[in-house]
Coordinates of C-alpha atoms in Angstrom, one line a residue:
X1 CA 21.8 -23.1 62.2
X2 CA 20.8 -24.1 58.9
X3 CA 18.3 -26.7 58.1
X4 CA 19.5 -29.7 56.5
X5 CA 18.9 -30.5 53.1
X6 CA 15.5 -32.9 52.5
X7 CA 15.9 -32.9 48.8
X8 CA 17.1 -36.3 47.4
X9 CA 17.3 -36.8 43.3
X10 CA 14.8 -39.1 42.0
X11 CA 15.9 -42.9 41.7
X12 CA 14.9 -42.3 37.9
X13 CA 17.1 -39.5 37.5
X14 CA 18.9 -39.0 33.9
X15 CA 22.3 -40.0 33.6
X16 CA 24.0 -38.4 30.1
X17 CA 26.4 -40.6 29.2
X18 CA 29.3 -38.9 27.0
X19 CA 30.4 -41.1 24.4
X20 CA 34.3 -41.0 22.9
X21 CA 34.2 -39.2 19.4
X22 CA 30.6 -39.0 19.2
X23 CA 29.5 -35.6 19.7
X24 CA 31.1 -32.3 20.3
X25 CA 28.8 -29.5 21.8
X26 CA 28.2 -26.8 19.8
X27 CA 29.6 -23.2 20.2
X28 CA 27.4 -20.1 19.5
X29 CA 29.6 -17.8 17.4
X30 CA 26.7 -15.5 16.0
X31 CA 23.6 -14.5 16.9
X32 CA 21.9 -11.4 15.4
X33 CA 18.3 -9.6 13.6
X34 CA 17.9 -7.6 10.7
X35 CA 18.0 -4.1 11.2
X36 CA 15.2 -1.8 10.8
X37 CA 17.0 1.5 11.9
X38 CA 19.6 0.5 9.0
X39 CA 17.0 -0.8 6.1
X40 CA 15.0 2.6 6.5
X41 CA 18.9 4.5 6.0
X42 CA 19.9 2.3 3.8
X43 CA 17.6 1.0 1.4
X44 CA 15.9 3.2 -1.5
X45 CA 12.2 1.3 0.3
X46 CA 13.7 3.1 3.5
X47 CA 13.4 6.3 2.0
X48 CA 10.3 6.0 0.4
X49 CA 9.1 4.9 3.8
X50 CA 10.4 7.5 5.9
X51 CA 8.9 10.4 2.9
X52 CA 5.6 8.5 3.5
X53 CA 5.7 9.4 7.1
X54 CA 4.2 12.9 5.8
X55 CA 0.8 11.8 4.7
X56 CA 0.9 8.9 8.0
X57 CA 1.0 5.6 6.2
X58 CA 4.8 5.9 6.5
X59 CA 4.6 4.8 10.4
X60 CA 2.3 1.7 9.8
X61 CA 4.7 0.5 7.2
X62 CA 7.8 1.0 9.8
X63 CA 5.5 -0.8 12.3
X64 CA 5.2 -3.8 10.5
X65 CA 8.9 -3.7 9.2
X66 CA 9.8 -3.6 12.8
X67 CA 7.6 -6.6 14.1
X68 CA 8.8 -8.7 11.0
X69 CA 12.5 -7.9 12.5
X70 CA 11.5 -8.9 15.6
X71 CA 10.1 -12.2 14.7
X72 CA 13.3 -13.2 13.1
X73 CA 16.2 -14.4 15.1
X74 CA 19.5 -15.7 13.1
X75 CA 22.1 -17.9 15.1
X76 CA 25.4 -19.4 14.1
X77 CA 26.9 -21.9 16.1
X78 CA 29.9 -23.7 14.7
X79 CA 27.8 -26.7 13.2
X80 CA 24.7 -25.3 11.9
X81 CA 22.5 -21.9 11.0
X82 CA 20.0 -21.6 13.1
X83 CA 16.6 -19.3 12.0
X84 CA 13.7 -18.8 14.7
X85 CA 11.0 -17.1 13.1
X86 CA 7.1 -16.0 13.8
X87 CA 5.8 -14.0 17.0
X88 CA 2.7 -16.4 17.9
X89 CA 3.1 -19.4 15.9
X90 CA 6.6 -20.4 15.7
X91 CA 9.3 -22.1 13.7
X92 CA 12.7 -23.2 13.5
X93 CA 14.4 -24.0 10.6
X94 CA 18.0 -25.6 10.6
X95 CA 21.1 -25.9 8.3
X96 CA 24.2 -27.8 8.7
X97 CA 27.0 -25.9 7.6
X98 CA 28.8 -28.5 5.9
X99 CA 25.9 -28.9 3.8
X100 CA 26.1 -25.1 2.2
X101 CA 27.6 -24.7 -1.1
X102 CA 27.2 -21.2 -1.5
X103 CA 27.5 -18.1 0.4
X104 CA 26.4 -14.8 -1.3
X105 CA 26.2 -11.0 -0.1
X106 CA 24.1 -8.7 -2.5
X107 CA 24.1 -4.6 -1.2
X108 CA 23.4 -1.5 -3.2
X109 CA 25.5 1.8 -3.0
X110 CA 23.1 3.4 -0.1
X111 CA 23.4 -0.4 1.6
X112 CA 26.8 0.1 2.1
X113 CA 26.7 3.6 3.7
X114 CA 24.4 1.8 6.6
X115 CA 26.3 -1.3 6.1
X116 CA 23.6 -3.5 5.7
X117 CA 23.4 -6.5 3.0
X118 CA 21.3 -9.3 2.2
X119 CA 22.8 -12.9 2.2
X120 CA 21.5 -15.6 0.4
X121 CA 23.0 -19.2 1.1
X122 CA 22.6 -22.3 -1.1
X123 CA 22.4 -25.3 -0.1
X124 CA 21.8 -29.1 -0.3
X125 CA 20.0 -29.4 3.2
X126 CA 16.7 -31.1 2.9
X127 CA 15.1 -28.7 4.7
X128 CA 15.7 -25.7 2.8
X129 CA 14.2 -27.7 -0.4
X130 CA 17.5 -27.0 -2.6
X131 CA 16.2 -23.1 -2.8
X132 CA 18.4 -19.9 -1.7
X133 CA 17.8 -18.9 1.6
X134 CA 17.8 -15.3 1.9
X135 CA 18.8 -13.0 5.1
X136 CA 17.7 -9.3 4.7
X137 CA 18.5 -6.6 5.9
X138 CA 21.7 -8.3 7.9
X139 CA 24.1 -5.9 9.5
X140 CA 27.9 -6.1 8.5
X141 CA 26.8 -8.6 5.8
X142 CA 30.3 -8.5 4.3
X143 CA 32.0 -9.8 7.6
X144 CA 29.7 -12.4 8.5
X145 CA 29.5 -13.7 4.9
X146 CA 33.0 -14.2 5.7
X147 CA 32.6 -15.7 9.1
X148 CA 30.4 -18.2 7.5
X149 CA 32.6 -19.2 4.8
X150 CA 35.8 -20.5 7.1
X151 CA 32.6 -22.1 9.2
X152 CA 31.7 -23.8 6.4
X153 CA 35.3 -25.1 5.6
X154 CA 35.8 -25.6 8.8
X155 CA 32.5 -28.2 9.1
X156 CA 33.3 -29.7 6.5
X157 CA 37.0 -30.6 7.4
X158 CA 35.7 -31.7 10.8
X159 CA 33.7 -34.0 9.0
X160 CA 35.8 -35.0 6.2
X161 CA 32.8 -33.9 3.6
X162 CA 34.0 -33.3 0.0
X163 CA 31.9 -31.4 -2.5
X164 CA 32.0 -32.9 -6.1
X165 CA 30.0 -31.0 -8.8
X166 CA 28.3 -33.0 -11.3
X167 CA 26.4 -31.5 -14.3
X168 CA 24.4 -33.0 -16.3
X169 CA 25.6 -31.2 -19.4
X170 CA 29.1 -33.4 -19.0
X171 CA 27.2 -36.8 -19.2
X172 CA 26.8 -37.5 -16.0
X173 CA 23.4 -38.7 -14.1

């Protein structure tokens, strides 16, 4: 016979309250590293690297390459981009997408044989201190520069954000 069950929650036991039109959980769509298998393929640095191997510095350089991929983690949810970085001392950095202005993919000709790119996105988060934030060494860079476009329009439709582009040239301040 089983025993019965002792365990009772706590009188001061959270209660989350969901509030109508408030908040919408967030869905993961994305989660990936860069690629050191495809950077020492697919990058001219790569190559160097792997001919260094030969004389033994080659494998210290690969080391480090590796660890730095390891430290990085990129995820997309359909709100924000999400980067975890660091292997002992940690950090999280956060943009909303309906904040980004600009999605860019940059690959060379030996990039796109190990289909590999680096994206840099623009944006007017706080966070990011109005500078490019750059993602090397991303694998099938093309498509999820893509992805991350209609994620973009599609956070700002949800939250009804315009962007209007003022220069200072044209008079404006």
């Amino acid at each position: 016979m089983a025993a019965p069950c002792l365990w009772h929650p706590p009188p001061f036991a959270i209660t989350i309250i969901s509030m109508p039109g408030s908040y919408t959980p967030e869905r993961k769509v994305d989660s990936f590293r860069s690629s050191t298998e495809r950077w020492l393929i697919g990058s001219f640095y790569g190559w160097l690297t792997l001919l260094s191997c030969l004389i033994g510095v080659g494998l210290i350089i690969i080391a480090v390459r590796w660890l730095q991929n390891r430290a990085a983690t990129y995820d997309i949810t359909d709100q924000r981009l999400i980067v975890k970085r660091g292997l002992i001392m940690k950090s999280i950095d956060e943009i909303e997408l309906y904040r980004v202005k600009d999605v860019r993919v940059d690959y060379s000709l030996i990039n796109q044989i190990a289909d590999i790119g680096t994206i840099t996105i623009t944006s007017t988060d706080r966070t990011t201190g109005h500078a490019a934030f750059v993602l090397r060494d991303v694998p099938a860079a093309r498509e999820r520069r893509e992805g991350l476009r209609k994620l973009v329009d599609r956070a700002r439709q949800l939250r009804g954000v315009r962007e209007l582009d003022v220069d200072s040239e044209d008079g404006w301040r």
